[in-house]
Coordinates of C-alpha atoms in Angstrom, one line a residue:
Chain A
M21 CA -0.4 0.0 0.4
P22 CA 1.5 3.7 -0.6
D23 CA 2.2 5.8 2.3
V24 CA 0.5 8.6 0.9
P25 CA -3.0 8.5 -0.4
S26 CA -3.3 9.0 -4.0
Q27 CA -5.6 11.5 -3.8
Y28 CA -3.4 14.1 -1.8
S29 CA 0.2 15.5 -3.5
E30 CA 2.7 14.9 -1.3
K31 CA 3.3 18.8 -0.6
V32 CA -0.8 18.0 0.9
M33 CA 0.0 15.3 3.6
E34 CA 3.1 17.4 4.4
H35 CA 1.7 20.4 5.4
F36 CA -1.7 17.9 7.4
K37 CA 0.7 15.9 8.7
N38 CA 2.9 19.0 9.8
P39 CA 1.1 22.1 10.1
R40 CA 2.5 25.5 10.3
N41 CA 1.3 28.5 12.2
V42 CA -1.7 26.4 13.9
G43 CA -3.4 28.3 17.1
E44 CA -4.9 31.6 18.1
M45 CA -3.6 34.8 18.0
E46 CA -3.3 37.2 21.4
N47 CA -4.6 40.6 20.2
P48 CA -4.8 40.0 16.6
D49 CA -5.5 42.6 14.1
G50 CA -7.7 41.2 12.2
V51 CA -9.9 37.3 12.5
G52 CA -11.5 35.8 9.8
R53 CA -14.2 33.3 10.4
V54 CA -15.8 31.1 7.4
G55 CA -17.5 27.8 6.9
N56 CA -20.1 25.6 8.8
P57 CA -20.5 22.2 9.8
V58 CA -23.2 21.0 7.3
C59 CA -20.6 21.6 4.6
G60 CA -17.5 19.9 6.9
D61 CA -15.3 22.7 6.8
I62 CA -15.0 26.2 9.7
M63 CA -11.7 27.4 9.4
E64 CA -10.8 30.3 11.8
L65 CA -7.6 32.9 10.4
Y66 CA -5.9 35.5 12.7
I67 CA -3.5 38.0 11.1
K68 CA -1.1 40.4 12.7
V69 CA -0.2 43.8 10.8
K70 CA 2.3 46.5 11.1
D71 CA 2.1 49.5 8.9
G72 CA 0.4 47.7 6.7
I73 CA 2.1 44.3 6.4
I74 CA 0.9 40.8 7.7
V75 CA 4.1 40.2 10.0
D76 CA 1.8 37.1 11.5
A77 CA -1.1 34.1 10.7
K78 CA -2.7 31.8 12.5
F79 CA -5.1 29.2 12.0
K80 CA -7.3 26.8 13.5
T81 CA -9.2 24.5 11.3
F82 CA -12.3 21.6 12.2
G83 CA -12.3 19.6 8.7
C84 CA -10.7 17.4 6.3
G85 CA -6.8 16.9 5.4
A86 CA -6.9 18.9 2.6
A87 CA -8.7 21.8 4.7
I88 CA -6.4 21.5 7.4
A89 CA -3.6 22.1 4.9
T90 CA -4.8 24.5 2.7
S91 CA -5.2 27.4 6.2
S92 CA -1.3 25.9 6.7
M93 CA 0.0 26.8 3.4
V94 CA -2.5 30.2 3.4
T95 CA -0.7 31.6 6.3
E96 CA 2.5 31.0 4.9
M97 CA 1.6 32.1 1.8
V98 CA 0.4 35.7 3.8
K99 CA 3.5 36.3 6.0
G100 CA 5.4 39.3 4.5
K101 CA 3.0 40.4 2.6
T102 CA 1.2 43.8 2.1
I103 CA -2.6 44.1 2.2
E104 CA -2.8 44.5 -1.5
E105 CA -0.9 41.6 -1.9
A106 CA -2.5 39.3 0.5
L107 CA -5.9 40.4 -1.5
K108 CA -4.6 39.1 -4.4
I109 CA -4.2 35.6 -3.3
S110 CA -6.4 33.3 -4.9
N111 CA -7.8 30.0 -4.0
K112 CA -6.0 28.5 -7.5
A113 CA -2.8 30.0 -6.0
V114 CA -3.0 28.3 -2.5
A115 CA -3.5 25.3 -4.5
E116 CA -1.1 25.3 -6.9
A117 CA 1.5 26.0 -4.0
L118 CA 0.3 22.4 -2.9
D119 CA 0.8 21.0 -6.2
G120 CA -3.1 20.8 -6.8
L121 CA -5.8 19.5 -5.1
P122 CA -8.4 16.7 -5.8
P123 CA -11.4 18.8 -8.0
V124 CA -13.9 17.1 -5.0
K125 CA -11.7 19.5 -2.3
M126 CA -11.2 22.1 -4.7
H127 CA -13.6 24.0 -2.4
C128 CA -11.2 23.6 0.8
S129 CA -9.1 26.2 -0.9
I130 CA -11.9 28.4 -1.4
L131 CA -12.6 28.6 2.2
A132 CA -8.8 29.3 2.9
E133 CA -9.4 32.4 -0.1
E134 CA -12.0 33.3 1.5
A135 CA -11.5 33.2 5.0
L136 CA -7.8 35.3 4.3
K137 CA -10.3 38.1 2.7
S138 CA -12.6 38.0 6.1
A139 CA -9.5 38.2 8.1
I140 CA -8.1 41.8 6.0
E141 CA -12.0 43.0 6.0
D142 CA -11.8 42.6 10.1
Y143 CA -8.5 44.5 10.2
L144 CA -9.8 47.0 7.7
D145 CA -12.9 47.6 10.1
N146 CA -11.3 47.8 12.8
S147 CA -8.7 50.5 11.4
K148 CA -11.5 52.4 10.3
K149 CA -13.3 52.2 13.6
R150 CA -9.3 53.0 15.4
G151 CA -9.9 56.5 13.0
R152 CA -7.3 55.9 10.8
A153 CA -7.7 55.5 7.5
A154 CA -7.3 51.8 6.1
K155 CA -4.8 51.3 3.9
R156 CA -6.4 50.9 0.2
Chain B
M10 CA 5.3 -0.5 10.3
K11 CA 2.3 -2.5 11.8
K12 CA -0.3 -2.9 9.4
V13 CA -4.0 -3.4 10.8
Y14 CA -7.1 -3.8 8.6
L15 CA -10.0 -2.4 10.1
D16 CA -11.8 -2.5 7.3
N17 CA -14.0 -5.0 6.3
A18 CA -17.4 -3.0 6.2
S19 CA -15.7 -2.4 3.1
T20 CA -14.5 -5.5 1.8
T21 CA -13.1 -8.7 3.6
P22 CA -9.9 -10.4 2.7
L23 CA -10.8 -13.8 -0.1
L24 CA -9.7 -16.8 2.0
P25 CA -7.0 -19.1 0.7
E26 CA -9.7 -21.9 0.2
V27 CA -12.0 -19.9 -1.7
R28 CA -9.3 -18.7 -3.5
E29 CA -8.6 -22.4 -4.2
A30 CA -11.8 -23.2 -4.8
M31 CA -11.5 -20.7 -8.4
L32 CA -8.5 -21.2 -9.5
P33 CA -9.4 -24.0 -11.9
F34 CA -11.5 -21.5 -13.3
L35 CA -9.6 -18.9 -14.3
G36 CA -7.3 -21.9 -15.9
E37 CA -8.2 -25.3 -17.6
D38 CA -12.1 -25.0 -16.6
F39 CA -12.8 -22.2 -18.3
G40 CA -16.0 -23.4 -20.2
N41 CA -19.1 -21.5 -20.6
P42 CA -22.3 -22.7 -18.3
S43 CA -24.6 -22.9 -21.1
C44 CA -22.8 -24.7 -23.6
L45 CA -23.4 -28.7 -23.9
H46 CA -20.4 -30.1 -24.1
D47 CA -18.1 -31.4 -21.3
W48 CA -16.2 -27.6 -20.8
G49 CA -20.2 -26.5 -20.4
D50 CA -20.8 -29.5 -17.7
T51 CA -17.7 -28.9 -15.8
A52 CA -18.9 -24.7 -15.5
R53 CA -22.5 -25.7 -15.2
E54 CA -22.2 -28.0 -12.6
A55 CA -19.5 -26.2 -10.6
M56 CA -21.8 -23.2 -11.0
E57 CA -25.2 -25.2 -9.9
N58 CA -23.2 -26.4 -6.5
A59 CA -22.3 -22.9 -5.6
R60 CA -25.9 -22.0 -6.7
T61 CA -26.8 -25.0 -3.9
E62 CA -24.1 -23.2 -1.1
V63 CA -25.5 -19.8 -1.5
A64 CA -29.5 -21.5 -1.1
Q65 CA -28.6 -23.6 2.3
L66 CA -26.9 -20.4 3.3
I67 CA -29.7 -18.6 3.8
G68 CA -32.6 -21.1 3.9
A69 CA -33.6 -21.0 0.3
D70 CA -34.1 -23.4 -2.9
A71 CA -31.1 -23.3 -5.1
E72 CA -33.6 -22.2 -7.8
E73 CA -34.6 -19.7 -6.5
I74 CA -31.0 -18.0 -6.5
I75 CA -30.0 -15.6 -9.0
F76 CA -25.8 -14.9 -9.0
T77 CA -25.5 -11.2 -9.7
A78 CA -22.5 -9.0 -10.3
S79 CA -22.8 -7.7 -7.0
G80 CA -24.9 -6.8 -4.0
T81 CA -25.5 -2.9 -5.6
E82 CA -26.8 -5.4 -8.5
S83 CA -28.9 -7.2 -6.4
N84 CA -30.1 -4.5 -4.7
N85 CA -30.9 -2.5 -8.2
F86 CA -32.2 -5.6 -9.4
A87 CA -34.4 -6.2 -6.8
V88 CA -35.9 -2.7 -5.9
K89 CA -36.6 -2.0 -9.4
G90 CA -37.6 -5.6 -10.9
L91 CA -40.2 -6.1 -7.3
A92 CA -41.9 -2.9 -8.5
L93 CA -41.7 -2.6 -12.3
A94 CA -43.5 -5.7 -12.3
Q95 CA -46.2 -4.9 -10.2
Q96 CA -47.2 -1.6 -11.6
N97 CA -50.2 -1.9 -12.8
E98 CA -51.1 -3.2 -9.4
G99 CA -49.7 0.6 -7.7
K100 CA -46.9 2.7 -7.7
H101 CA -45.7 3.7 -4.4
V102 CA -42.3 2.0 -2.9
V103 CA -41.5 2.1 0.9
V104 CA -37.6 2.0 1.8
S105 CA -35.9 3.0 5.2
A106 CA -34.3 6.3 5.5
I107 CA -30.9 4.7 6.2
E108 CA -30.6 2.3 3.4
H109 CA -27.5 1.8 1.0
F110 CA -27.0 3.9 -1.9
S111 CA -27.9 1.3 -4.2
V112 CA -31.9 1.1 -2.7
L113 CA -32.0 4.5 -2.0
H114 CA -30.9 5.9 -5.4
S115 CA -32.7 3.1 -7.3
A116 CA -36.0 3.8 -5.3
K117 CA -35.5 7.4 -6.3
T118 CA -35.1 6.8 -10.0
L119 CA -38.3 4.9 -9.7
E120 CA -40.0 8.1 -8.7
K121 CA -38.4 10.0 -11.5
W122 CA -40.1 6.4 -13.7
G123 CA -43.4 8.0 -11.5
F124 CA -43.6 6.0 -8.5
E125 CA -44.0 7.5 -5.5
L126 CA -41.9 6.8 -2.6
S127 CA -41.8 6.9 1.2
L128 CA -38.8 7.0 3.5
V129 CA -39.7 5.7 6.9
P130 CA -37.3 7.1 9.3
V131 CA -35.7 5.5 12.3
D132 CA -34.8 6.3 15.9
R133 CA -31.3 7.0 17.1
Y134 CA -30.0 4.1 17.6
G135 CA -30.9 3.6 13.5
V136 CA -33.5 1.2 14.3
I137 CA -36.8 0.7 12.3
D138 CA -40.2 0.8 13.9
P139 CA -42.6 -1.7 12.5
E140 CA -45.0 0.4 13.5
D141 CA -44.0 3.0 10.9
V142 CA -43.6 0.9 8.0
R143 CA -47.1 0.0 8.9
R144 CA -48.1 3.7 9.0
S145 CA -45.8 4.2 5.4
I146 CA -47.7 1.6 3.7
R147 CA -50.7 2.9 1.0
K148 CA -53.1 0.5 -0.3
D149 CA -51.0 1.4 -3.8
T150 CA -47.9 0.3 -2.2
V151 CA -46.5 -2.7 -4.2
L152 CA -43.0 -2.8 -2.5
V153 CA -41.1 -2.3 0.7
S154 CA -37.5 -2.6 1.2
I155 CA -35.6 -2.5 4.0
M156 CA -32.0 -3.3 5.3
H157 CA -31.4 -6.3 7.1
A158 CA -28.4 -4.1 8.9
N159 CA -27.2 -1.3 8.3
N160 CA -23.5 -1.2 7.2
E161 CA -22.8 2.2 8.9
V162 CA -23.8 1.6 12.2
G163 CA -24.1 -2.0 12.5
T164 CA -27.8 -1.8 13.8
I165 CA -29.5 -5.1 13.2
E166 CA -32.9 -4.3 12.1
P167 CA -36.5 -6.3 13.3
I168 CA -36.7 -7.9 10.1
K169 CA -39.2 -10.8 11.2
E170 CA -40.9 -7.8 12.3
I171 CA -41.6 -6.0 9.4
A172 CA -41.4 -8.6 7.2
K173 CA -44.9 -9.7 9.0
V174 CA -46.1 -6.0 8.8
A175 CA -45.9 -5.8 5.1
K176 CA -47.6 -9.8 4.6
E177 CA -50.2 -8.2 6.9
R178 CA -50.8 -5.6 4.2
G179 CA -50.2 -7.8 0.8
V180 CA -47.5 -5.9 -0.3
V181 CA -43.4 -7.8 -1.1
F182 CA -40.7 -7.7 1.0
H183 CA -37.5 -7.5 0.1
T184 CA -34.1 -6.8 2.3
D185 CA -30.8 -5.8 1.7
A186 CA -28.3 -8.7 3.6
V187 CA -25.4 -7.8 2.5
A188 CA -24.2 -6.4 5.8
T189 CA -25.8 -9.9 7.4
A190 CA -25.9 -12.5 4.8
G191 CA -22.9 -14.8 5.5
T192 CA -21.9 -12.8 8.9
I193 CA -25.1 -13.4 10.9
P194 CA -27.9 -16.6 10.6
V195 CA -30.1 -15.4 8.3
D196 CA -32.8 -17.9 7.2
V197 CA -35.3 -16.2 4.2
R198 CA -38.4 -18.6 5.7
E199 CA -38.3 -17.8 9.0
L200 CA -37.9 -14.2 8.6
G201 CA -40.4 -14.4 6.4
I202 CA -39.5 -12.3 3.9
D203 CA -39.8 -12.2 -0.6
A204 CA -36.5 -11.1 -2.2
L205 CA -32.9 -10.9 -0.4
S206 CA -29.9 -9.2 -2.1
L207 CA -26.4 -10.6 -0.4
A208 CA -22.5 -10.0 -1.9
G209 CA -19.2 -12.1 -1.8
N210 CA -17.2 -10.0 -0.7
Q211 CA -18.4 -9.1 2.6
F212 CA -17.8 -12.9 4.0
Y213 CA -14.7 -13.8 2.5
G214 CA -15.3 -14.4 -0.8
P215 CA -14.3 -12.4 -4.2
K216 CA -15.7 -9.2 -4.9
G217 CA -17.9 -8.7 -8.3
V218 CA -20.9 -11.2 -7.5
G219 CA -23.5 -11.3 -5.4
A220 CA -26.9 -12.8 -5.5
L221 CA -30.6 -11.6 -5.4
W222 CA -33.2 -14.4 -4.0
V223 CA -36.9 -14.3 -5.0
R224 CA -39.0 -16.4 -3.8
K225 CA -40.7 -18.8 -5.6
G226 CA -44.0 -17.2 -6.9
V227 CA -42.9 -13.5 -6.6
R228 CA -43.1 -11.9 -10.0
I229 CA -39.5 -9.6 -11.0
L230 CA -38.5 -7.4 -14.2
P231 CA -35.6 -9.4 -15.4
F232 CA -32.7 -7.1 -15.0
L233 CA -30.5 -7.2 -18.5
D234 CA -32.0 -8.8 -21.5
G235 CA -30.3 -11.3 -23.4
G236 CA -30.3 -15.5 -22.9
V237 CA -31.9 -17.5 -21.1
Q238 CA -28.9 -17.4 -18.5
E239 CA -30.5 -17.7 -14.9
G240 CA -33.8 -18.6 -15.7
G241 CA -34.1 -15.7 -17.8
R242 CA -34.0 -13.1 -15.3
R243 CA -30.4 -12.1 -15.3
A244 CA -29.0 -12.6 -19.2
G245 CA -25.5 -12.8 -19.6
T246 CA -22.3 -15.3 -19.5
E247 CA -21.9 -16.2 -15.9
N248 CA -19.0 -14.8 -14.0
I249 CA -18.0 -18.5 -13.1
P250 CA -14.7 -18.3 -11.3
A251 CA -16.3 -15.4 -8.6
I252 CA -19.8 -18.0 -8.7
V253 CA -17.5 -20.6 -7.6
G254 CA -15.9 -18.4 -4.9
L255 CA -19.3 -17.0 -3.5
G256 CA -20.2 -21.0 -2.9
K257 CA -17.5 -21.8 -1.4
A258 CA -17.4 -18.9 1.0
A259 CA -21.2 -19.3 1.9
E260 CA -20.7 -22.9 2.6
L261 CA -17.2 -21.8 4.9
A262 CA -20.1 -19.0 6.2
R263 CA -22.2 -21.8 7.0
M264 CA -19.8 -23.8 8.7
H265 CA -18.0 -21.5 10.9
M266 CA -20.5 -18.9 11.9
K267 CA -20.5 -19.7 15.5
T268 CA -16.8 -19.6 15.8
R269 CA -16.3 -16.4 13.6
I270 CA -19.5 -14.1 15.7
E271 CA -17.9 -15.2 18.7
H272 CA -14.6 -13.8 18.3
L273 CA -16.0 -10.9 16.6
S274 CA -18.0 -9.7 19.0
R275 CA -15.3 -10.6 21.6
L276 CA -13.0 -7.5 19.8
R277 CA -16.2 -5.6 19.1
N278 CA -17.2 -5.5 22.8
R279 CA -14.0 -4.7 23.7
L280 CA -13.3 -1.7 21.3
L281 CA -17.0 0.1 22.1
T282 CA -16.3 -0.3 26.0
E283 CA -12.5 0.5 25.8
L284 CA -12.1 3.5 23.3
P285 CA -14.5 5.9 24.6
N286 CA -12.8 5.0 28.5
K287 CA -9.7 6.7 26.6
I288 CA -11.0 9.3 24.5
D289 CA -13.9 12.3 26.0
H290 CA -16.2 13.4 24.1
V291 CA -16.7 9.8 22.0
V292 CA -20.1 8.5 21.1
V293 CA -20.8 5.1 20.3
T294 CA -23.5 5.3 17.0
G295 CA -26.0 2.4 15.9
H296 CA -27.3 0.1 18.4
P297 CA -25.2 -1.0 21.9
Q298 CA -26.8 -4.6 22.0
N299 CA -28.3 -4.7 18.6
R300 CA -25.6 -4.7 16.3
L301 CA -23.4 -6.9 12.9
P302 CA -20.5 -9.1 15.7
G303 CA -17.5 -7.1 13.9
H304 CA -19.0 -3.9 13.9
A305 CA -17.9 -0.6 16.4
S306 CA -18.6 2.6 15.2
F307 CA -17.7 5.8 16.7
C308 CA -18.6 9.6 16.3
V309 CA -15.4 12.0 17.7
E310 CA -16.4 15.0 19.0
F311 CA -14.4 18.7 17.9
I312 CA -12.8 16.9 14.2
E313 CA -13.3 15.2 11.4
G314 CA -13.5 12.0 9.7
E315 CA -11.2 12.0 6.5
A316 CA -8.4 13.5 9.0
M317 CA -8.5 11.1 11.3
L318 CA -8.6 8.2 8.6
M319 CA -5.6 9.5 7.1
L320 CA -3.5 9.7 10.6
L321 CA -4.6 6.7 11.5
N322 CA -3.7 5.3 7.9
S323 CA -0.1 6.9 8.1
Q324 CA 0.1 4.4 11.2
G325 CA -1.1 1.4 9.5
V326 CA -4.6 1.5 10.5
A327 CA -7.3 1.3 8.0
V328 CA -10.5 2.6 9.0
T329 CA -13.6 4.4 7.1
S330 CA -15.4 7.3 7.8
G331 CA -19.1 8.5 7.5
S332 CA -17.5 12.6 6.8
A333 CA -18.9 14.8 4.6
C334 CA -15.9 15.4 3.5
T335 CA -14.4 11.9 2.8
S336 CA -17.7 11.3 0.5
R337 CA -17.6 12.6 -3.5
A338 CA -21.0 14.1 -2.9
L339 CA -19.5 16.1 0.7
K340 CA -22.6 15.5 1.9
A341 CA -22.5 14.3 5.7
S342 CA -23.6 10.6 6.4
H343 CA -27.7 10.2 5.3
V344 CA -27.9 7.9 8.0
L345 CA -26.0 9.4 10.8
I346 CA -28.3 12.4 10.0
A347 CA -31.6 10.4 9.9
M348 CA -30.9 9.0 13.3
G349 CA -30.5 12.6 14.5
L350 CA -27.1 13.0 14.6
P351 CA -26.1 16.9 14.8
H352 CA -23.8 17.7 11.4
A353 CA -20.7 18.6 13.4
L354 CA -20.5 14.7 15.6
A355 CA -21.3 13.0 12.2
Q356 CA -18.7 14.9 10.8
G357 CA -16.6 13.0 13.3
S358 CA -17.5 9.9 12.2
L359 CA -15.1 6.5 12.5
L360 CA -16.1 3.1 11.5
F361 CA -13.9 0.4 13.0
S362 CA -15.1 -3.3 11.4
F363 CA -13.1 -6.9 12.7
G364 CA -12.4 -9.3 10.4
L365 CA -11.0 -13.2 10.7
D366 CA -7.7 -12.0 11.3
N367 CA -8.0 -9.9 13.8
T368 CA -6.5 -9.9 17.1
S369 CA -6.4 -8.5 20.2
E370 CA -3.5 -6.7 20.1
D371 CA -4.8 -4.8 16.9
I372 CA -7.1 -3.0 18.9
D373 CA -4.3 -2.0 21.9
Y374 CA -2.4 -0.5 19.0
V375 CA -5.5 1.5 18.0
L376 CA -5.9 2.4 21.5
E377 CA -2.2 3.3 21.2
V378 CA -2.4 5.6 18.1
L379 CA -5.4 7.3 18.1
P380 CA -5.6 9.1 20.8
P381 CA -2.1 11.4 20.1
I382 CA -4.1 11.9 16.6
V383 CA -7.4 13.1 17.9
D384 CA -5.8 15.8 20.7
R385 CA -3.3 16.6 17.9
L386 CA -6.5 17.4 15.5
R387 CA -8.5 19.0 18.4
Q388 CA -5.9 21.1 19.6
M389 CA -5.8 22.5 15.6
S390 CA -10.0 22.9 16.1
P391 CA -11.6 25.7 16.9
L392 CA -15.0 24.0 17.9
Y393 CA -12.8 22.4 20.5
A394 CA -10.9 25.5 21.6
K395 CA -15.0 27.5 21.6
F396 CA -16.1 23.6 24.1
T397 CA -12.8 24.5 26.3
K398 CA -13.7 27.8 26.7
T399 CA -17.2 28.0 27.5
S400 CA -17.3 24.6 29.8
K401 CA -13.8 26.2 31.9
G402 CA -16.2 29.5 31.3
G403 CA -19.0 28.1 33.2
Q404 CA -17.1 26.3 36.4

């Protein structure tokens, strides 16, 4: 029997088995919560922003191997990016960075993109509330 | 690495005796049983012996057995064939909400063909109440199909009582016995049923072969048109090696059923008791007592089944899950949802199904490797974080 179930790439399995950036964040600047148990996955993504740059990202995910791997990958991808750059990260880019996802699991990458966008929106809202001009 | 196969509900391995019985028919005994020469005679004799063995396994007559290519085919054949043969008398069929998709989707196809369908509910253990079946039966009901035992949660249904209800109302009754035939005693006369499906790969026979038993005198529409094989009800040259294997597996199942049940029940009971002691927030799914002997199913709270399954696989343990993520349709198990489980809990479904080769050491191994996997996934789970916060807050 192969060590890796054939439906996932080795990279997906690697991120699933050794996910990066797991956990909650103390005083995050933005939080994104997406998904629900009916569709199968729940993702929470936290970001820390300094001078318009995402300096840290963490996640908690309830879901399958692909959901955990895409969460791990998207948190890796956003670190060091500006808000503008982070908003351009698409689900396809996340899936490609993982050497692809099975078609039936592409929705996990969409969830990862949505979680990121939602965290950024939350950050922008928070910035406005604090009376600072949100960087656009 | 240790390898532990605990997915016998998906398929059992082929017993060496079964393989030996099949081999000549993959070699020199290649004849077509419809032929009138020696080659044909050898194949026909082997096929009829297998038919007798399968009949004996379920207390039926050999001529009532139709060989098919799978349990799924048997169920399609039964549900569609029995309903269509009686469509002049009525166009209503009754099945349970927890049937295997081969029954459920066949019934939905009948709906597209103008039949009406009633789904009988189940209780939280997955048990069907015969009175609910009685309430579902109408004047125009022509078929009731209820599974003997559920493959996902192991619950054994009160088929004798349900069949009695159908009989009182004069409705043909079919049972999907794919999970039970060859595993626990099944006697079609004692159960008082009209048709039954079974599959070889559920009791150490080969894949790609099943059987449908239809009581003499019950009308069924042929499934495949062609020659006169299987009494003209299922045309096509028979898969002799697989049929011979099914016959051998049936013979062995009948001979060794009692000891097999004892062995499997011992393993099942141990896991059912010890896993919830070892891991917090685990619920047993299905009926605690009236369940298949080798079948232990659970839902692990706050985490998802496919992730558990894959991490168990990387430790050499093969199991299955009814979580939405493991299904191509991305829907949570219709069985668990019908039993009233919330979606989040149903997502944590995990099924261990034991076989003849399993030992108590296999359970030791599962109890050793599973708790750290559950811990790891819970540390990642926002649902678990929420739970621990609120339960601490409540204290």
